[in-house]
Short mmCIF file of C-alpha atoms in Angstrom, two decimals:
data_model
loop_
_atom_site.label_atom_id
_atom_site.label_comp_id
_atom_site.label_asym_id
_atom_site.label_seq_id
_atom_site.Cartn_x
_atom_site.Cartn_y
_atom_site.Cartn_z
CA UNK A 126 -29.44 -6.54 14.54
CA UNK A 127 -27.41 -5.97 11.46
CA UNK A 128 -27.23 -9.44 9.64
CA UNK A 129 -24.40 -9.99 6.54
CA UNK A 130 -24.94 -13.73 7.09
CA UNK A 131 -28.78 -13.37 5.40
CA UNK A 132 -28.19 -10.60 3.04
CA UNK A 133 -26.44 -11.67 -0.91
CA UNK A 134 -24.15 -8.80 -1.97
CA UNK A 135 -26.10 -8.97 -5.01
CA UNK A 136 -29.22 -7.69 -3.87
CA UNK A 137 -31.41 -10.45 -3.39
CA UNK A 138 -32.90 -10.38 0.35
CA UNK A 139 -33.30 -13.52 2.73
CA UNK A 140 -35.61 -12.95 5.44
CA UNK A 141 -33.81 -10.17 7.75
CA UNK A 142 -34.60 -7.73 10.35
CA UNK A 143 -35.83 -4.69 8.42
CA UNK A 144 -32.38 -2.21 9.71
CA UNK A 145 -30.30 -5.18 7.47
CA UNK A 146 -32.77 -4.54 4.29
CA UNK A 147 -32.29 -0.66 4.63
CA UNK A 148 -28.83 -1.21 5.11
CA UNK A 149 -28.04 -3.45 1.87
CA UNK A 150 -30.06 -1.43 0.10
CA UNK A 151 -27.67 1.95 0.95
CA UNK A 152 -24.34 -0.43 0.15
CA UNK A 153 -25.81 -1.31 -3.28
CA UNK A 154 -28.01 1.84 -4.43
CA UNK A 155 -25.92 4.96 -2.88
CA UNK A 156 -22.74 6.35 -5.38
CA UNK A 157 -19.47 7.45 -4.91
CA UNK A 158 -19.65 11.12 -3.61
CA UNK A 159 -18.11 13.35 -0.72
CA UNK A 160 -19.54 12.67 2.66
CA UNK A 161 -17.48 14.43 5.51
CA UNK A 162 -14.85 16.62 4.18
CA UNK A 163 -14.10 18.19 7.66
CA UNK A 164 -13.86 15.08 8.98
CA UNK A 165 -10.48 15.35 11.38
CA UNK A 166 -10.01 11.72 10.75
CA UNK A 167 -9.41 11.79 7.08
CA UNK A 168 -6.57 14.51 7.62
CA UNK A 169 -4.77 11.51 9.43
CA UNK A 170 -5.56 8.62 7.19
CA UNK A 171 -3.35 6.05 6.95
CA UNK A 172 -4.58 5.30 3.47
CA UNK A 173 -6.08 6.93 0.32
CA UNK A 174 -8.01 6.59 -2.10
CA UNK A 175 -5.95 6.08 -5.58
CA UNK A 176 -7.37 8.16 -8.49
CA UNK A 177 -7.65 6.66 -12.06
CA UNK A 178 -3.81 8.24 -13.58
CA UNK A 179 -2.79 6.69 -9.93
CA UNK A 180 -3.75 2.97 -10.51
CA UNK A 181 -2.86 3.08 -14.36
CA UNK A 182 1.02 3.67 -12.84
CA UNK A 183 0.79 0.69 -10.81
CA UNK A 184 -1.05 -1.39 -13.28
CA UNK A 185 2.17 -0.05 -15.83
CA UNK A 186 4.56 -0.34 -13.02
CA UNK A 187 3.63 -4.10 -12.01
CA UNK A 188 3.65 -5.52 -15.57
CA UNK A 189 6.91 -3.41 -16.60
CA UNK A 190 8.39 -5.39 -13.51
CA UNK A 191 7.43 -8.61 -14.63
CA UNK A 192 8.81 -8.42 -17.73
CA UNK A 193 5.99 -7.46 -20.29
CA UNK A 194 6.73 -5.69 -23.66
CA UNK A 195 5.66 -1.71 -23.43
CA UNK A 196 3.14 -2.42 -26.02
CA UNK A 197 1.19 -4.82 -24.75
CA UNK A 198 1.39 -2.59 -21.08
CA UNK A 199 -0.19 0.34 -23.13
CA UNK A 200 -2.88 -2.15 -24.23
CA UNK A 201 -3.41 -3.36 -21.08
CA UNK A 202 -3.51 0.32 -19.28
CA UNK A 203 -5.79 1.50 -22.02
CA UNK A 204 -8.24 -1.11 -21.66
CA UNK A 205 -7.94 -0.18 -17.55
CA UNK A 206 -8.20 3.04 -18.09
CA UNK A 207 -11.11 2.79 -20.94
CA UNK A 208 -13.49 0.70 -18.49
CA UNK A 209 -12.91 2.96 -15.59
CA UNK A 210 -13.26 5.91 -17.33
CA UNK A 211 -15.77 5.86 -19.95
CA UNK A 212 -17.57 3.00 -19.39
CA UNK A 213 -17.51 3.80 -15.44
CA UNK A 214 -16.59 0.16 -14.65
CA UNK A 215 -15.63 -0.89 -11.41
CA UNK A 216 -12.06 -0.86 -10.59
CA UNK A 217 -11.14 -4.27 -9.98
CA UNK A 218 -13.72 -5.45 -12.29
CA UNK A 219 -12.08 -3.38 -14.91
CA UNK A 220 -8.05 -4.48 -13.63
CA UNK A 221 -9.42 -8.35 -13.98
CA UNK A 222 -10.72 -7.75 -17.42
CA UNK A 223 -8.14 -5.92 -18.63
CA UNK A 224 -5.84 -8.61 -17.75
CA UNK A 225 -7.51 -11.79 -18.11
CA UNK A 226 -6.14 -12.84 -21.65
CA UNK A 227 -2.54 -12.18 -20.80
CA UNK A 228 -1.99 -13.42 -17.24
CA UNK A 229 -2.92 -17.33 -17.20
CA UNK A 230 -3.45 -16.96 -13.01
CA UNK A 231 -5.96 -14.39 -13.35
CA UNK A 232 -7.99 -16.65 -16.72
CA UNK A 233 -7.85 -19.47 -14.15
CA UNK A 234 -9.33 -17.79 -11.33
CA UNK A 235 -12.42 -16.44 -12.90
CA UNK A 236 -13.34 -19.36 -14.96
CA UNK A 237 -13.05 -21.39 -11.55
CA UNK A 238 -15.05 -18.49 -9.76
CA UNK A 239 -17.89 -19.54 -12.29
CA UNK A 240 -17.72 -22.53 -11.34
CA UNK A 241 -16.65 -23.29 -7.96
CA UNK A 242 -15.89 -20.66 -6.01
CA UNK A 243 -14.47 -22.67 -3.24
CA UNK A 244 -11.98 -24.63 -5.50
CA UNK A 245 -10.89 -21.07 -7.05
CA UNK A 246 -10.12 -20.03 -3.46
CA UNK A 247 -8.37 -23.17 -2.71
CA UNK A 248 -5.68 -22.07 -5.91
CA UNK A 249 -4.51 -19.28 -3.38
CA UNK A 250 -3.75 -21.95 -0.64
CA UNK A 251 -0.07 -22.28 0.32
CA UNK A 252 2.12 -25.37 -1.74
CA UNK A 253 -0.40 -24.79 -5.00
CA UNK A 254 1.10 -23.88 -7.85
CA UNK A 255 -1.32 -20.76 -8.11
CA UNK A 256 0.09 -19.91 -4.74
CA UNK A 257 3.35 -19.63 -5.70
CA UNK A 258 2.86 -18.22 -9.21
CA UNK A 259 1.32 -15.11 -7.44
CA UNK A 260 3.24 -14.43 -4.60
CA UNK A 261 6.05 -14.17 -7.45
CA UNK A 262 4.23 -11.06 -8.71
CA UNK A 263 4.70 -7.41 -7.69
CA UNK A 264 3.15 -6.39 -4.18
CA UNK A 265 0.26 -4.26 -5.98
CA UNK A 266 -0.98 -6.96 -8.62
CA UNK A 267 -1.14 -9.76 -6.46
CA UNK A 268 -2.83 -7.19 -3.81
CA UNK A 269 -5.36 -6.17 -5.86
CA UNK A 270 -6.13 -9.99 -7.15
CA UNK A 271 -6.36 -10.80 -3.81
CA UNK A 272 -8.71 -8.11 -2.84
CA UNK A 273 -11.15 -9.21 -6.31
CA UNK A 274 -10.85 -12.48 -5.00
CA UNK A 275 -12.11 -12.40 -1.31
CA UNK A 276 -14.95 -9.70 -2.72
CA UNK A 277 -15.97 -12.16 -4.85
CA UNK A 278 -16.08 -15.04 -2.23
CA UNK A 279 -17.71 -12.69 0.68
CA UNK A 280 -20.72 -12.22 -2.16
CA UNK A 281 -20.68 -16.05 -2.08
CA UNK A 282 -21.14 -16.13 1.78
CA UNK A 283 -18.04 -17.81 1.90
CA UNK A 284 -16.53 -16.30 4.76
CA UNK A 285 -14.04 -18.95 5.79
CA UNK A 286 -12.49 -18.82 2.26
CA UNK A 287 -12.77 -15.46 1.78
CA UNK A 288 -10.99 -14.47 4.71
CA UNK A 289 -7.28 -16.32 4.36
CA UNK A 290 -7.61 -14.56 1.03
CA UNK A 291 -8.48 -11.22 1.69
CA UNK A 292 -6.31 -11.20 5.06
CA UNK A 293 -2.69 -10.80 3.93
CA UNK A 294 -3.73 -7.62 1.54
CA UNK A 295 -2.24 -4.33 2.13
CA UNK A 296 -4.86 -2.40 1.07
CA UNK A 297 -2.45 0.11 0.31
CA UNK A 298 -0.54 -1.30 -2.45
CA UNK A 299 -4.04 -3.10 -3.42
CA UNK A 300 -5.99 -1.04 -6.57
CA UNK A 301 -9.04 -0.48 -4.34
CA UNK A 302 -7.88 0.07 -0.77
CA UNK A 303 -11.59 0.65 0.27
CA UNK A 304 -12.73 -2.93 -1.02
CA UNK A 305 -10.28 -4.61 0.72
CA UNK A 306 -10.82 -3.17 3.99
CA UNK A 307 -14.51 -3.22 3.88
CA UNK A 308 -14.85 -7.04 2.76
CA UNK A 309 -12.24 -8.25 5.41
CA UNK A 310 -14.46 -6.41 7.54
CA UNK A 311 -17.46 -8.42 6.34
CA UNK A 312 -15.50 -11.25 7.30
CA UNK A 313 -14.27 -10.32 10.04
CA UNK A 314 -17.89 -9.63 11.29
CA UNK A 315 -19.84 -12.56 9.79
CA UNK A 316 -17.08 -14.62 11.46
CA UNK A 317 -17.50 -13.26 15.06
CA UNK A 318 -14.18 -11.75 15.23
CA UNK A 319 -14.87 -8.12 16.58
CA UNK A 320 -11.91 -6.71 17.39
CA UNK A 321 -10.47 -7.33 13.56
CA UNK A 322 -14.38 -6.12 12.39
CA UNK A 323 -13.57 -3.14 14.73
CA UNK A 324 -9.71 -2.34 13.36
CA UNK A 325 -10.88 -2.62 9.37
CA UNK A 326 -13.56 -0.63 10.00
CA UNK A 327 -12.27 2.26 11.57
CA UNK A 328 -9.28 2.34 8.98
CA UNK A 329 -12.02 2.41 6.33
CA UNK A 330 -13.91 5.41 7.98
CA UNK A 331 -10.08 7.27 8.16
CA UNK A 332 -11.21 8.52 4.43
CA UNK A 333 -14.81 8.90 4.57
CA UNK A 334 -15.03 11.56 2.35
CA UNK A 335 -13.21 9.99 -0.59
CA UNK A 336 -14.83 6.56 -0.77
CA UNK A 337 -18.04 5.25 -2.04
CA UNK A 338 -21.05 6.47 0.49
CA UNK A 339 -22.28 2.84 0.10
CA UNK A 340 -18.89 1.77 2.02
CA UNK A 341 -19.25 4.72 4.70
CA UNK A 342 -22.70 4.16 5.36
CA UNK A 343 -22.68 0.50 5.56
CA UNK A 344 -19.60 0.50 7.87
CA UNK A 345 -21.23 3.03 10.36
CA UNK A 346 -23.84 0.40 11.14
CA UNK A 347 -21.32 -2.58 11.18
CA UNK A 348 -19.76 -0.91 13.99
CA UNK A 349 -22.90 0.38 15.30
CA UNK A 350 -23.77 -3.44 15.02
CA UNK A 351 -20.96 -5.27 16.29
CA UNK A 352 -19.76 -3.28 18.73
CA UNK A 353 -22.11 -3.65 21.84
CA UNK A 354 -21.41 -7.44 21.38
CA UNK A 355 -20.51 -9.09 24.66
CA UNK A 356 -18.96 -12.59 25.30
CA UNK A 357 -21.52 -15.36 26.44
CA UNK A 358 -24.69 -12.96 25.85
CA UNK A 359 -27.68 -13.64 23.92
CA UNK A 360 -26.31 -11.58 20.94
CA UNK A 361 -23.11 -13.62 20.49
CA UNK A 362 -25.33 -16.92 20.70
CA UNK A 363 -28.10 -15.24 18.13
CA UNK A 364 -24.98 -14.60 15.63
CA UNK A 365 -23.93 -18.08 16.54
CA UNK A 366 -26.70 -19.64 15.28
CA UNK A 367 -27.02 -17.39 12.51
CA UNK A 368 -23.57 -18.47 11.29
CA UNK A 369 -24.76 -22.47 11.63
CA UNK A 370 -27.69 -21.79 9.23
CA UNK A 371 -25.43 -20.10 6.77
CA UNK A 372 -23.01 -23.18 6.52
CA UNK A 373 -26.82 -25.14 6.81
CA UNK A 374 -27.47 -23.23 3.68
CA UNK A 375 -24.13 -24.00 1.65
CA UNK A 376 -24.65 -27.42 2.57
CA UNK A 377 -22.26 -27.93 4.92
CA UNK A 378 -22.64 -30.24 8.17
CA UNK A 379 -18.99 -31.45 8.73
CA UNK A 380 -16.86 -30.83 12.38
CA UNK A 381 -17.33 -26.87 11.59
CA UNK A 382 -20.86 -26.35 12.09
CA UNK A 383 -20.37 -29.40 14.79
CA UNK A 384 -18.00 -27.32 16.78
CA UNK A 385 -20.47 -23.90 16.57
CA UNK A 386 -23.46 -26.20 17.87
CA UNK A 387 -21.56 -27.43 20.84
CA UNK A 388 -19.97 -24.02 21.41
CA UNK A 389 -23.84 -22.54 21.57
CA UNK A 390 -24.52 -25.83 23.58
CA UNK A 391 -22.23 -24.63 25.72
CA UNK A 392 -22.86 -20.72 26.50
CA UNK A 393 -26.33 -21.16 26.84
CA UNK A 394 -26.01 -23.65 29.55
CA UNK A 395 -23.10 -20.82 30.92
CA UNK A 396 -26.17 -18.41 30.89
CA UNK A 397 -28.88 -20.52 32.41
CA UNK A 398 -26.33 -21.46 35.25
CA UNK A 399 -26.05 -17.91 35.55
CA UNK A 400 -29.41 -16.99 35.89
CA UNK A 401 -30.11 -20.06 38.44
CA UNK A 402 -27.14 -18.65 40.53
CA UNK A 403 -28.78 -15.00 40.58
CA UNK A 404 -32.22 -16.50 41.54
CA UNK A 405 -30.80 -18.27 44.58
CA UNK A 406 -29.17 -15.05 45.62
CA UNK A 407 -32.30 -13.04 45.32
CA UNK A 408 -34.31 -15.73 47.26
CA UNK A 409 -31.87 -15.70 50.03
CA UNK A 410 -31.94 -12.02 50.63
CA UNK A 411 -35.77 -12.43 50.58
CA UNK A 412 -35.28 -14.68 53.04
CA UNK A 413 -32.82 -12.50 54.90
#
């Protein structure tokens, strides 16, 4: 089975069924190039992929709205565009840099996410003053901090913090639709919650031949993953108990990983009741 809950996003391997390693390693090695350009499904995306001229206007856009003089925007844009461009940065990597020294939210966030990761995602809880500062931003900034954000925490492992992040983005106003979908996937899946796995995904595949192959490959085996997952079986328990020695891991022991134990307490007595129930019946046809 396909395992996020043992793999780090940045590279290093716990032990893992060898289909996870060989996964990883595609998400982390493979570059952006053209995978399926006949695909049907990318001629009805509901998404795209924004080129570099495309997320300069928004970055211009969003700090023209709030107020910011034109020449500190075309320093801004240029450093954007300069990172992305010549230096081949990533894109959110690159938007966070570039605006680190003039928005205080965005200095705050990344020297917590050095930190303490789960205190920097606790600034983005509702009644914080970090809260409120960025909702007051334009749709496609605070979209695309988001998005940095939750990537940032799902690399962590922290799934539960990552997700209330990551899960109001629009990852069509957000500077890299494709990160957003694919990490609230991660999420999604690492938290047991297929059908949301199974929606991001699919969305994400809509432009397969204009995002990363690392994404496109690594989301075809999420679904191939996730997707046979039935309700009481083995496999759900398995990821159950997976997801208990992640929080193990973290250090956590609180009524969380109390409630998962109980809840595997509980399905695999469901399945042994089961399987007592079909023996009887089998004996008493024997019998018959």
């Amino acid at each position: 089975m396909f395992r996020f809950d043992s793999v780090y996003f940045d590279g290093s391997v716990r032990p893992a069924r060898v289909l996870c390693c060989f996964a990883i390693t595609i998400f982390l090695v493979a570059g952006a190039s053209s995978v399926s350009a006949t695909d049907p499904l990318a001629r009805d995306a509901s998404w795209t992929v924004p080129d570099v001229d495309q997320m300069e206007m928004r970055v211009r856009a969003s700090l023209d709205q709030m107020g910011v003089k034109p020449g500190e925007i075309d320093a801004v844009a240029k450093d954007f565009t300069d990172a992305v461009r010549r230096d081949d940065a990533d894109a959110l990597e690159a938007f966070i840099a570039a605006l680190d020294d003039m928005l205080p939210i965005v200095d705050r966030l990344v020297g917590l996410l050095r930190t303490d990761p789960v205190a920097a995602a606790s600034e983005l809880d509702p009644g914080t003053s970090t809260y409120a500062s960025l909702e007051a931003m334009p749709r496609p900034m605070r979209m695309s901090i988001r998005t940095w954000l939750g990537r940032e925490l799902v690399r962590e492992r922290l799934y539960d913090e990552a997700l209330p992040v990551i899960a109001e983005v629009d990852p069509t106003e957000s500077i890299d639709p494709s990160a957003a979908l694919f990490y609230r996937a991660v999420c999604y899946q690492a938290l047991l919650m297929k059908k949301e796995a199974l929606r991001d995904l699919r969305v994400l595949l809509e432009n397969e031949d204009q995002m990363p192959r690392r994404y496109s490959r690594t989301a075809k085996l999420m679904i191939a993953d996730i997707k046979p997952m039935k309700k009481d079986s083995l496999d759900e328990i398995s990821r159950l108990m997976t997801d208990v020695t992640r929080r193990l891991d973290l250090g956590r022991s609180g009524e969380r990983v109390k409630e998962r134990e109980q809840e595997i307490i509980d399905k695999l007595t469901k399945l042994i009741e089961k399987a007592e129930e079909e023996q009887k019946r089998q004996q008493q046809q024997q019998q018959q």
